[in-house]
Structures are given as structure tokens and as C-alpha cells.
Coordinates of C-alpha atoms in Angstrom, one line a residue:
M1 CA 50.5 10.4 44.1
T2 CA 47.1 9.6 45.4
S3 CA 46.3 13.2 46.0
L4 CA 47.5 14.3 42.6
Y5 CA 45.4 11.4 41.0
K6 CA 42.3 12.6 42.9
T7 CA 42.9 16.2 41.8
L8 CA 43.3 15.2 38.1
C9 CA 40.1 13.0 38.3
F10 CA 38.2 15.9 39.9
L11 CA 39.3 18.3 37.2
S12 CA 38.5 15.8 34.4
L13 CA 35.1 15.2 35.8
S14 CA 34.4 18.9 36.2
L15 CA 35.5 19.5 32.5
L16 CA 33.3 16.6 31.4
M17 CA 30.3 17.9 33.3
Y18 CA 30.9 21.4 31.9
A19 CA 31.2 20.1 28.4
C20 CA 28.1 18.0 28.7
G21 CA 26.1 20.8 30.2
D22 CA 27.3 23.1 27.4
T23 CA 26.2 20.7 24.7
K24 CA 22.9 20.2 26.3
S25 CA 22.3 23.9 26.4
L26 CA 22.5 24.1 22.6
V27 CA 20.1 21.3 21.9
G28 CA 16.8 22.7 20.9
N29 CA 18.1 26.2 21.7
Y30 CA 17.3 27.6 18.2
S31 CA 14.3 27.6 16.0
I32 CA 13.8 28.9 12.5
K33 CA 11.1 31.4 11.5
T34 CA 10.2 32.4 8.0
S35 CA 8.7 35.5 6.4
S36 CA 5.9 33.5 4.7
T37 CA 2.4 32.8 5.9
K38 CA 2.1 29.1 7.0
N39 CA 5.7 28.7 5.7
A40 CA 4.5 28.5 2.1
V41 CA 6.3 30.2 -0.8
T42 CA 5.6 30.1 -4.5
N43 CA 8.4 28.5 -6.5
G44 CA 10.7 31.2 -7.8
E45 CA 9.9 33.7 -5.1
D46 CA 12.0 35.1 -2.2
I47 CA 11.7 34.0 1.4
S48 CA 13.5 35.2 4.6
F49 CA 14.8 33.1 7.5
S50 CA 15.5 34.2 11.0
L51 CA 16.5 32.5 14.2
T52 CA 15.0 32.7 17.6
A53 CA 16.9 31.4 20.7
K54 CA 16.0 30.4 24.2
E55 CA 19.5 31.4 25.4
T56 CA 21.6 34.0 23.6
Y57 CA 25.1 33.2 22.5
A58 CA 27.5 35.1 20.2
I59 CA 26.9 33.7 16.7
D60 CA 29.9 33.4 14.4
S61 CA 28.1 32.2 11.3
I62 CA 25.1 30.3 10.0
I63 CA 24.8 27.9 7.1
Y64 CA 21.3 27.2 5.7
V65 CA 20.5 24.2 3.6
V66 CA 17.2 24.1 1.6
D67 CA 16.1 20.9 0.0
G68 CA 19.6 19.6 0.2
K69 CA 21.2 22.7 -1.4
K70 CA 23.7 24.6 0.7
L71 CA 23.2 28.4 0.7
P72 CA 26.1 30.9 1.1
K73 CA 27.3 31.3 4.7
T74 CA 25.9 34.3 6.6
T75 CA 26.4 36.0 9.9
A76 CA 22.8 37.4 9.9
V77 CA 20.6 36.1 12.7
T78 CA 17.5 37.7 11.2
N79 CA 16.2 38.3 7.7
Y80 CA 18.4 36.1 5.7
T81 CA 16.7 36.3 2.3
T82 CA 17.0 33.8 -0.5
N83 CA 15.2 32.9 -3.7
I84 CA 13.5 29.5 -3.6
K85 CA 13.7 27.6 -6.9
T86 CA 13.2 23.8 -6.6
A87 CA 12.9 21.1 -9.3
T88 CA 9.9 19.6 -7.5
L89 CA 7.1 21.2 -5.5
G90 CA 5.9 20.3 -2.1
R91 CA 7.3 20.2 1.4
K92 CA 11.0 20.9 1.8
T93 CA 13.3 20.8 4.8
V94 CA 15.2 24.0 5.8
A95 CA 18.2 23.1 8.0
A96 CA 20.5 25.6 9.8
T97 CA 23.9 24.9 11.3
I98 CA 24.7 27.6 13.8
Y99 CA 28.3 28.2 14.9
T100 CA 28.4 30.0 18.2
S101 CA 30.9 30.9 20.9
E102 CA 29.7 27.9 22.9
G103 CA 29.7 25.3 20.1
T104 CA 27.6 24.2 17.1
A105 CA 23.9 24.0 17.1
N106 CA 21.3 22.8 14.6
A107 CA 17.7 23.8 13.8
T108 CA 15.2 22.7 11.2
T109 CA 11.8 23.6 9.8
Q110 CA 9.6 22.8 6.8
I111 CA 8.4 25.1 4.0
S112 CA 5.9 24.3 1.3
V113 CA 7.0 25.2 -2.2
L114 CA 3.8 26.0 -4.2
H115 CA 2.9 25.9 -7.9
T116 CA 3.0 29.3 -9.7
K117 CA -0.5 28.9 -11.3
A118 CA -3.9 27.9 -10.2
P119 CA -5.1 24.6 -11.8
K120 CA -7.3 24.8 -14.8
I121 CA -10.9 23.6 -14.0
Y122 CA -12.5 21.1 -16.3
G123 CA -16.1 20.0 -16.7
Y124 CA -17.3 16.8 -18.2
K125 CA -19.9 15.3 -20.5
I126 CA -21.2 11.7 -20.3
I127 CA -20.6 10.0 -23.7
N128 CA -21.6 6.4 -22.8
R129 CA -22.8 4.3 -19.9
F130 CA -21.8 0.7 -19.4
P131 CA -22.9 -1.9 -16.8
H132 CA -20.6 -2.3 -13.8
K133 CA -20.8 -5.1 -11.2
T134 CA -21.9 -3.6 -7.9
D135 CA -20.1 -6.1 -5.8
A136 CA -16.8 -4.5 -6.8
Y137 CA -15.3 -2.1 -4.2
T138 CA -13.2 -0.6 -7.1
Q139 CA -9.6 0.2 -6.3
G140 CA -7.8 0.0 -9.6
L141 CA -8.9 0.1 -13.2
E142 CA -6.8 -0.2 -16.4
F143 CA -7.3 -1.0 -20.1
V144 CA -5.1 -3.2 -22.2
G145 CA -6.4 -2.8 -25.7
D146 CA -10.2 -3.4 -25.5
T147 CA -10.0 -5.4 -22.2
L148 CA -10.6 -3.8 -18.8
Y149 CA -8.8 -5.0 -15.7
E150 CA -10.1 -4.2 -12.3
S151 CA -8.8 -4.6 -8.7
A152 CA -11.5 -4.7 -6.1
G153 CA -10.9 -4.3 -2.3
K154 CA -12.2 -5.0 1.2
Y155 CA -11.1 -7.8 3.5
A156 CA -12.6 -11.2 2.5
E157 CA -13.9 -9.7 -0.7
S158 CA -10.7 -8.7 -2.6
K159 CA -10.2 -9.8 -6.2
L160 CA -8.6 -9.2 -9.5
R161 CA -10.8 -9.3 -12.6
K162 CA -10.7 -9.2 -16.4
V163 CA -13.9 -7.5 -17.6
D164 CA -15.8 -7.1 -20.8
Y165 CA -16.4 -3.3 -20.3
K166 CA -19.3 -3.2 -22.8
T167 CA -21.4 -5.8 -20.9
G168 CA -19.8 -5.7 -17.4
D169 CA -19.3 -9.5 -17.6
I170 CA -16.4 -11.0 -15.7
L171 CA -14.1 -12.9 -18.1
Q172 CA -11.6 -14.1 -15.5
E173 CA -11.2 -13.6 -11.8
V174 CA -8.7 -14.4 -9.0
K175 CA -9.8 -14.0 -5.4
L176 CA -7.3 -12.9 -2.8
D177 CA -6.8 -14.5 0.6
N178 CA -9.1 -13.1 3.2
A179 CA -6.2 -11.4 5.0
Y180 CA -5.5 -9.1 2.1
F181 CA -7.3 -5.8 1.2
A182 CA -6.7 -5.2 -2.5
E183 CA -5.9 -1.7 -3.8
G184 CA -4.6 -0.3 -7.1
L185 CA -3.2 -2.1 -10.1
T186 CA -1.2 -1.4 -13.2
I187 CA -0.1 -3.5 -16.2
Y188 CA 3.5 -3.3 -17.3
N189 CA 5.5 -5.6 -19.6
D190 CA 2.7 -8.2 -19.7
K191 CA 2.6 -8.4 -16.0
I192 CA -0.2 -7.2 -13.6
Y193 CA 0.9 -5.5 -10.5
Q194 CA -1.6 -5.3 -7.7
L195 CA -1.2 -3.5 -4.3
T196 CA -2.7 -4.4 -0.9
W197 CA -3.6 -1.7 1.6
R198 CA -1.8 -2.3 4.9
E199 CA -0.3 -5.7 4.3
N200 CA 3.0 -4.3 2.9
T201 CA 2.6 -6.7 0.0
G202 CA 2.1 -6.4 -3.7
F203 CA 1.3 -9.3 -6.1
I204 CA 2.6 -9.9 -9.6
Y205 CA 0.5 -11.9 -12.1
N206 CA 0.9 -13.0 -15.7
L207 CA -1.4 -10.9 -17.9
S208 CA -2.2 -13.9 -20.1
D209 CA -3.5 -16.4 -17.5
F210 CA -3.6 -14.5 -14.1
K211 CA -1.0 -16.9 -12.7
K212 CA 0.7 -15.4 -9.7
T213 CA 4.4 -15.2 -10.4
G214 CA 5.8 -13.2 -7.5
T215 CA 5.3 -10.6 -4.7
F216 CA 7.0 -7.3 -3.7
T217 CA 7.1 -5.3 -0.5
Y218 CA 6.9 -1.6 0.3
N219 CA 10.2 -0.2 1.5
R220 CA 9.7 3.5 2.2
S221 CA 5.9 3.8 2.3
K222 CA 3.5 2.2 4.8
E223 CA 0.4 1.6 2.7
G224 CA -0.6 0.8 -0.9
W225 CA -3.3 2.9 -2.6
G226 CA -2.9 3.6 -6.3
L227 CA -0.7 2.4 -9.2
C228 CA 0.0 3.5 -12.8
N229 CA 3.0 3.5 -15.2
D230 CA 4.3 5.5 -18.1
G231 CA 6.0 2.6 -19.8
T232 CA 9.3 3.2 -17.9
T233 CA 8.4 4.3 -14.4
V234 CA 5.8 2.9 -12.0
Y235 CA 4.0 5.4 -9.8
K236 CA 2.5 4.5 -6.4
S237 CA 0.3 6.5 -4.0
D238 CA 0.2 5.6 -0.3
G239 CA -2.5 7.9 1.2
S240 CA 0.0 10.6 2.2
S241 CA 1.0 13.6 0.1
K242 CA 3.6 11.4 -1.7
I243 CA 3.4 9.8 -5.1
W244 CA 6.3 7.4 -5.3
K245 CA 8.4 6.6 -8.3
L246 CA 9.3 2.9 -8.3
D247 CA 12.0 0.9 -9.8
P248 CA 10.2 -1.0 -12.6
T249 CA 12.2 -4.2 -11.8
T250 CA 12.2 -4.4 -8.0
L251 CA 9.2 -2.1 -7.4
A252 CA 11.2 -0.4 -4.6
E253 CA 10.4 3.3 -3.9
Q254 CA 13.2 5.4 -5.3
S255 CA 11.9 9.0 -5.1
Y256 CA 8.6 10.9 -4.9
I257 CA 6.7 13.9 -6.0
E258 CA 4.1 15.8 -3.8
P259 CA 1.1 17.0 -5.8
T260 CA 0.8 20.7 -5.1
N261 CA -1.3 23.6 -6.4
H262 CA -0.9 27.3 -5.9
K263 CA -2.2 27.2 -2.3
S264 CA -1.2 23.9 -0.6
V265 CA 0.2 20.4 -0.8
S266 CA -2.5 17.8 -1.5
K267 CA -2.8 14.3 -0.1
A268 CA -4.9 11.1 -0.1
F269 CA -4.7 10.4 -3.8
N270 CA -6.2 7.0 -4.5
E271 CA -6.7 5.6 -8.1
L272 CA -4.0 6.7 -10.6
E273 CA -3.9 6.6 -14.4
Y274 CA -1.2 7.8 -16.7
I275 CA -2.6 9.7 -19.7
D276 CA -0.7 11.7 -22.3
G277 CA 2.3 12.5 -20.1
K278 CA 0.2 13.4 -17.0
I279 CA -0.9 11.5 -13.9
Y280 CA -4.7 11.6 -13.4
A281 CA -5.5 11.0 -9.7
N282 CA -8.7 11.0 -7.7
T283 CA -8.7 12.1 -4.1
Y284 CA -10.3 9.6 -1.8
Q285 CA -14.0 10.6 -1.0
V286 CA -13.8 13.6 -3.3
A287 CA -15.6 13.6 -6.7
S288 CA -12.8 15.2 -8.7
I289 CA -9.7 14.2 -10.6
A290 CA -6.4 16.0 -10.4
I291 CA -4.1 16.3 -13.5
I292 CA -0.5 16.2 -12.2
D293 CA 2.8 16.8 -13.8
P294 CA 4.8 13.7 -12.9
T295 CA 8.1 15.6 -13.0
T296 CA 7.4 18.5 -10.7
G297 CA 4.2 17.4 -8.9
A298 CA 2.4 20.5 -10.1
I299 CA -1.4 20.1 -10.1
E300 CA -2.2 21.6 -13.5
G301 CA -5.9 20.8 -13.7
L302 CA -8.9 19.6 -11.8
I303 CA -11.9 17.7 -13.4
D304 CA -15.0 18.6 -11.5
L305 CA -17.2 15.4 -11.2
T306 CA -19.3 16.5 -8.2
S307 CA -22.6 15.8 -10.0
L308 CA -21.6 12.4 -11.3
P309 CA -22.5 10.3 -8.2
K310 CA -26.1 11.5 -8.7
E311 CA -26.1 9.4 -11.9
V312 CA -25.4 6.2 -9.8
Q313 CA -28.0 4.0 -8.2
S314 CA -29.0 4.8 -4.6
G315 CA -29.7 2.5 -1.7
L316 CA -26.1 1.5 -0.9
D317 CA -23.9 2.7 2.0
P318 CA -23.2 6.4 1.2
Q319 CA -19.7 5.9 2.5
N320 CA -19.0 3.5 -0.2
E321 CA -20.5 5.4 -3.1
V322 CA -17.4 7.4 -3.9
L323 CA -15.6 8.0 -7.2
N324 CA -12.7 5.6 -7.6
G325 CA -11.6 4.2 -10.9
I326 CA -10.0 5.9 -13.9
A327 CA -9.2 4.0 -17.1
Y328 CA -7.9 5.4 -20.4
K329 CA -8.4 3.5 -23.6
V330 CA -5.2 4.5 -25.3
N331 CA -6.0 2.9 -28.7
E332 CA -9.1 5.1 -29.0
G333 CA -8.4 8.1 -26.8
R334 CA -11.4 7.4 -24.5
L335 CA -11.7 8.2 -20.8
F336 CA -13.7 6.1 -18.4
V337 CA -14.5 6.5 -14.7
T338 CA -16.5 4.6 -12.1
G339 CA -16.7 4.2 -8.3
K340 CA -16.9 1.8 -5.4
H341 CA -20.0 -0.4 -5.8
W342 CA -21.2 1.8 -8.7
N343 CA -23.6 0.1 -11.1
T344 CA -22.2 2.1 -14.0
L345 CA -18.9 2.6 -15.9
F346 CA -19.1 6.1 -17.4
E347 CA -17.3 7.2 -20.6
I348 CA -16.7 10.9 -20.3
E349 CA -15.4 13.7 -22.3
I350 CA -13.8 16.7 -20.5
F351 CA -13.7 20.4 -21.4
E352 CA -12.1 23.4 -19.9
K353 CA -14.6 25.7 -18.1

């Protein structure tokens, strides 16, 4: 009995070790290659996938999944070609499940789905100049009627302001605790929503009296950069390539777009403004504004403002003299921009080059 028990235990252990060894041999065994340079493909075009393996096993079949969509089963190890057509642009995961004679294996890679067109390039003309307080490290800017609201950042200097845009005078102000670095703001349903940078906290104020009525946290993003809204959805940038779509009630991140042109996926979008069905966004430390389709993420236009900083006073830290602040006066169809510590709020008119 004892001898039989030992024999069975030995056989069971041997089978277990064999099975474990077999499973381990498939982990990381396969990788996916694509036919596209830098794994980038224009939306609507074909791309081919192939597998490379560290150890060769007989493959029964492969199932590819692109952006959550399962493709028809194939037995082809190389040059499996498919047409890429996604509802949103940006980085997409390609996953392969490989069925072999030794078991099932998995492999993943990323591709970038690009816009079909190059963005239109716009120039600008200065229409008006208005005073702007130079103590403001401008992070968010938004009009309600004729009144301008501004969020200014930096630790121990962060604040929320109501401003007379014509004179630059501060009509109302709330200072944040020194532990918070204020970022973008947006105004929705008579409430002001203000982000902080790395503190995972947003503040909610009454528009009428600046009384703080609540807070919200970031669930899927690590930082707060810019905010805007279209009257239904709130949009939030976080310094990555993502612009999040938030639940307007809870401010929780639900989904995202990735702003993408015909060459690459973009990132580091800071101040956001929703204008006539598009998101206008400036890239941190770049004197330009991207015009983004909020449905697909396509960058449809770029406003070239590279000469605008020369119109601002000198003598401040050059690192801080960057464009950041976009505000649209809806009732008059007027576009305003400013920057961190700038002495001027510019009204500009854009034109296609």
C-alpha cells in the first residue's frame, strides 16, 4: 500500500512539474510584429500582423483582438492582414490568443491609429489688449457672460478669481490652502469646478458667491491639468495623451479620447476650452492651440501663436512665460488668450493660412 502510494505521488508530482514547466515555456514565448513603421497606421488602411516565437510549437489557430474587436480566426502565423477602422484615434491594443500543440499562449502590442488628414494651420491677428495681473500663474480661464473666471496655480500661491477682463481688476478671490497647486477650471450648471495638480482633488464652488460646496477625486487619472465642458460632458486633461470624458454629476472618468494628427499621438495638453463643437487645447510650453474633434480625437487644426510671447513683457522667469489660458466669449463670439504671469490678455482673431 505504501509502495503504491509513493508511486502515485511520484507520478502526480512528475505530471505537475511537467505541466508547470509547459505553462512557463509559453509565457512570453510569442510577440507580435506589424507591417507598419513605428506600429502606426492611418484609420481606414490595412495592417498586417505576424508572430515571432522563442520556441517553435505547432499552431492550431490564432485569434486577434484589436481595440476590443475580435477578428476572424486564422491559422496564419505571418502576414495576417486586416483593415483598421476605429471610432476613436490614438493608441490601441492588439492582443493575440495562440492555440498550440502545447497549450494556449497570449501576446500583445500597441498600434497608433492616425488621422487621415494633416491639421489645417491657422494664423492670428491681435484685435485687443487688456491688462492681466502678473501674479497669476494662469491655469484655467473661462467666461460666463461678460465676466472672466481664472484659476491660478503654484503651491502657496493658488487661487480662484473673478475678473473684470477690461481692466484686469479682481472682483472676487478665494485662496487655496498652501498644500494645493491649482490647475484648470470650468463652469457648469452654476458651479465652478477647479482641479489641483497632484493632490487627486477637485473643488466645487457656487458661481454666485465662491462658497465651496464639495470636492471630487480622480479615479483613473493621476493628475489634473485642464477642464472644459460642452453643456453635457466635462472634459479633463491630465498631462498624458488622454483627454477624459467625465460624468457631469460625479466627475468620475468614464472614457477618453487621444488627440492624434496624421503623424502621431499628442500629449501634455494643458488649458482646454470648448468652442463651437471642438476642444481648443494648448500644449504645455508650446505656443500653439490644437483644435480637436471631441468624438474621435482628431486634431483638425493648429493655431500658430509662436510670435505672441514676444508681445508680452520681459524680465520674468522665461520658464514661466508660456502660453496658457484660452477663453471664448460665447455671447459675442470673441476669442481670448493669455499666459502664465503675462501682463496682457489678448483678444485674437484666427484665419487659415
